[in-house]
Coordinates of C-alpha atoms and ligand atoms in Angstrom, one line a residue:
M1 CA -35.3 -73.9 21.3
N2 CA -39.0 -73.1 21.8
M3 CA -38.9 -69.6 23.3
K4 CA -41.6 -68.6 25.7
T5 CA -42.5 -65.1 25.0
A6 CA -45.0 -62.6 26.4
I7 CA -46.2 -59.0 25.8
Y8 CA -46.6 -56.6 28.7
P9 CA -48.8 -53.7 27.5
G10 CA -49.3 -50.5 29.3
S11 CA -49.0 -46.7 29.3
F12 CA -45.8 -46.6 31.4
D13 CA -46.0 -42.9 31.8
P14 CA -43.4 -43.3 33.3
I15 CA -42.4 -46.9 34.3
T16 CA -42.4 -47.4 38.1
N17 CA -40.9 -49.9 40.5
G18 CA -44.3 -51.6 40.5
H19 CA -44.0 -52.3 36.8
I20 CA -40.4 -53.3 37.1
D21 CA -41.2 -55.8 39.8
I22 CA -43.9 -57.4 37.5
I23 CA -41.4 -57.5 34.6
K24 CA -38.6 -59.1 36.8
R25 CA -41.0 -61.8 38.1
S26 CA -42.5 -62.5 34.7
R27 CA -39.0 -63.0 33.3
R28 CA -38.8 -66.1 35.5
L29 CA -41.7 -67.6 33.4
F30 CA -40.9 -66.2 30.0
D31 CA -37.6 -66.1 28.0
E32 CA -38.6 -62.8 26.4
I33 CA -40.9 -60.0 27.4
C34 CA -41.9 -57.3 24.9
I35 CA -42.9 -54.2 26.8
S36 CA -45.5 -52.6 24.6
V37 CA -46.0 -48.9 25.2
I38 CA -49.5 -48.0 24.2
H39 CA -50.3 -44.9 22.2
N40 CA -53.8 -43.9 23.3
P41 CA -54.9 -40.7 21.7
S42 CA -57.7 -40.3 24.2
K43 CA -55.4 -40.5 27.2
Q44 CA -53.1 -37.5 27.8
S45 CA -49.6 -38.6 28.6
L46 CA -46.7 -36.5 30.1
F47 CA -44.0 -38.3 28.2
T48 CA -44.1 -38.9 24.4
M49 CA -44.0 -42.4 23.1
E50 CA -40.3 -42.1 22.2
E51 CA -39.5 -40.8 25.7
R52 CA -41.4 -43.6 27.4
I53 CA -39.6 -46.2 25.3
N54 CA -36.2 -44.7 25.9
I55 CA -36.8 -44.6 29.7
I56 CA -37.8 -48.3 29.7
Q57 CA -34.8 -49.3 27.5
S58 CA -32.4 -47.5 29.9
V59 CA -33.9 -49.4 32.9
F60 CA -33.5 -52.8 31.2
V61 CA -30.3 -52.2 29.3
A62 CA -28.7 -55.1 31.0
D63 CA -31.4 -57.7 30.2
S64 CA -31.5 -58.8 26.6
G65 CA -34.7 -60.7 27.4
V66 CA -36.6 -57.5 27.6
T67 CA -37.5 -55.6 24.5
V68 CA -39.5 -52.4 24.2
E69 CA -41.9 -51.3 21.3
G70 CA -44.6 -48.8 20.9
F71 CA -48.0 -49.7 19.4
E72 CA -51.3 -48.1 18.5
G73 CA -54.6 -49.8 17.9
L74 CA -55.8 -53.2 19.1
L75 CA -53.6 -55.3 21.3
V76 CA -54.8 -58.5 19.4
D77 CA -53.4 -57.0 16.1
F78 CA -50.1 -56.3 17.8
A79 CA -50.1 -59.8 19.3
K80 CA -50.8 -61.3 15.8
K81 CA -48.0 -59.3 14.3
K82 CA -45.6 -60.5 17.0
N83 CA -47.0 -64.0 17.0
T84 CA -47.1 -63.8 20.8
F85 CA -50.4 -64.4 22.6
N86 CA -49.4 -64.4 26.2
I87 CA -50.3 -61.1 27.8
I88 CA -49.0 -59.9 31.2
R89 CA -50.9 -57.6 33.4
G90 CA -50.6 -56.6 37.1
L91 CA -53.3 -56.4 39.7
R92 CA -53.0 -54.0 42.6
A93 CA -56.4 -53.9 44.2
V94 CA -59.9 -55.1 43.7
S95 CA -60.5 -51.8 41.7
D96 CA -58.1 -53.1 39.0
F97 CA -60.1 -56.3 38.7
D98 CA -63.2 -55.2 36.8
Y99 CA -61.3 -53.5 34.0
E100 CA -58.7 -56.3 33.7
F101 CA -61.4 -58.9 33.6
Q102 CA -63.2 -57.1 30.9
M103 CA -60.1 -56.6 28.8
A104 CA -58.9 -60.2 29.2
L105 CA -62.2 -61.6 28.1
T106 CA -62.6 -59.1 25.3
N107 CA -59.1 -60.0 24.0
R108 CA -60.0 -63.7 24.1
K109 CA -63.2 -63.0 22.3
L110 CA -61.4 -61.2 19.5
E111 CA -58.6 -63.8 19.3
F112 CA -59.0 -67.2 21.0
R113 CA -55.2 -67.6 21.4
M114 CA -55.0 -64.6 23.7
N115 CA -54.2 -65.6 27.3
T116 CA -53.7 -63.0 30.0
V117 CA -51.4 -63.9 32.9
F118 CA -51.9 -61.8 36.0
F119 CA -49.3 -61.0 38.5
M120 CA -50.3 -59.9 42.0
T121 CA -48.5 -56.7 43.0
D122 CA -45.9 -56.8 45.7
E123 CA -47.4 -55.4 48.8
K124 CA -44.9 -52.6 48.9
Y125 CA -46.1 -51.4 45.5
S126 CA -49.8 -52.1 46.0
Y127 CA -50.7 -48.4 46.0
L128 CA -48.2 -47.3 43.4
S129 CA -49.1 -45.9 40.0
S130 CA -47.5 -43.7 37.4
S131 CA -50.1 -41.0 38.2
L132 CA -49.3 -41.0 41.9
V133 CA -45.6 -40.6 41.1
K134 CA -46.2 -37.7 38.8
E135 CA -48.5 -36.0 41.4
L136 CA -45.8 -36.4 44.1
A137 CA -43.1 -35.1 41.8
V138 CA -45.1 -32.0 40.9
Y139 CA -45.2 -31.0 44.6
G140 CA -41.5 -31.7 45.0
A141 CA -41.8 -34.9 47.1
D142 CA -39.0 -37.5 47.1
I143 CA -39.9 -40.2 44.6
N144 CA -36.8 -42.2 44.8
E145 CA -38.6 -45.1 46.6
F146 CA -41.0 -45.4 43.7
V147 CA -39.0 -45.2 40.5
P148 CA -35.3 -45.9 39.6
E149 CA -33.0 -42.9 40.1
E150 CA -32.7 -42.2 36.3
V151 CA -36.5 -42.1 36.0
A152 CA -36.8 -39.7 38.9
C153 CA -34.2 -37.4 37.3
I154 CA -35.9 -37.5 33.9
L155 CA -39.3 -36.9 35.5
N156 CA -38.1 -33.9 37.5
K157 CA -36.4 -32.4 34.5
K158 CA -39.5 -32.9 32.4
L159 CA -41.7 -31.2 35.0
D160 CA -39.2 -28.3 35.2
T161 CA -39.5 -27.7 31.5
A162 CA -43.2 -28.5 31.2
G163 CA -44.0 -26.2 34.2
G164 CA -46.2 -28.8 35.9
I165 CA -48.7 -31.4 34.5
N166 CA -52.4 -31.7 33.9
K167 CA -53.5 -34.3 36.5
Ligands
ADP1 P1 -52.6 -49.0 31.6 O1 -52.9 -47.6 31.2 O2 -52.7 -50.0 30.5 O3 -53.3 -49.5 32.9 P2 -50.2 -48.8 33.2 O4 -48.9 -48.4 32.8 O5 -50.9 -47.9 34.3 O6 -51.0 -48.9 31.9 O7 -50.2 -50.2 33.8 C1 -49.8 -51.4 33.0 C2 -50.1 -52.6 33.8 O8 -49.2 -52.6 35.0 C3 -51.5 -52.8 34.3 O9 -51.9 -54.1 34.3 C4 -51.4 -52.3 35.8 O10 -52.4 -52.9 36.6 C5 -50.0 -52.8 36.2 N1 -49.5 -52.0 37.3 C6 -49.3 -50.7 37.3 N2 -48.7 -50.3 38.5 C7 -48.6 -51.5 39.2 C8 -48.1 -51.8 40.5 N3 -47.7 -50.9 41.4 N4 -48.1 -53.1 40.9 C9 -48.6 -54.1 40.1 N5 -49.0 -53.9 38.8 C10 -49.0 -52.6 38.4

């Protein structure tokens, strides 16, 4: 069978219900989604690469069509390694558009087979980001509407040991 596969790259620091919604909807179009956790040395993350991967794996443990991998460097090189050139990204607001437009065109310039598929956010997650969730958690707000229960637990535990975050 000719499997339809895609890569969903992002920081996922941590994964939120907004990301999960995109993944579930993209699974209707693709047989396999590889969630690719980016290691970006210039972007400070709360969770280590290993932690971010473990969290995502625990969320999608029941879906064998979702795999998780870390990567560093150019997305096109990762795509070539995986021989998968469909890229999934989400759009929340107009403010996401400029960056996503630039990245999608740059990736295609670097490798003509790269095709970015955009999913419009669900309106209930349109304002949701990993940074917002972390910020709320720092101040003790209830984040259970924004992330799965296990992610909320891990995040609160991490903040307890880290003694807060650099926002
Ligand atoms: P990055 O640092 O690459 O933007 P993120 O983890 O913040 O990584 O986001 C990964 C992708 O998921 C991006 O395309 C982003 O626009 C999308 N995304 C993040 N949050 C949401 C949301 N609430 N609804 C829809 N898409 C989202």
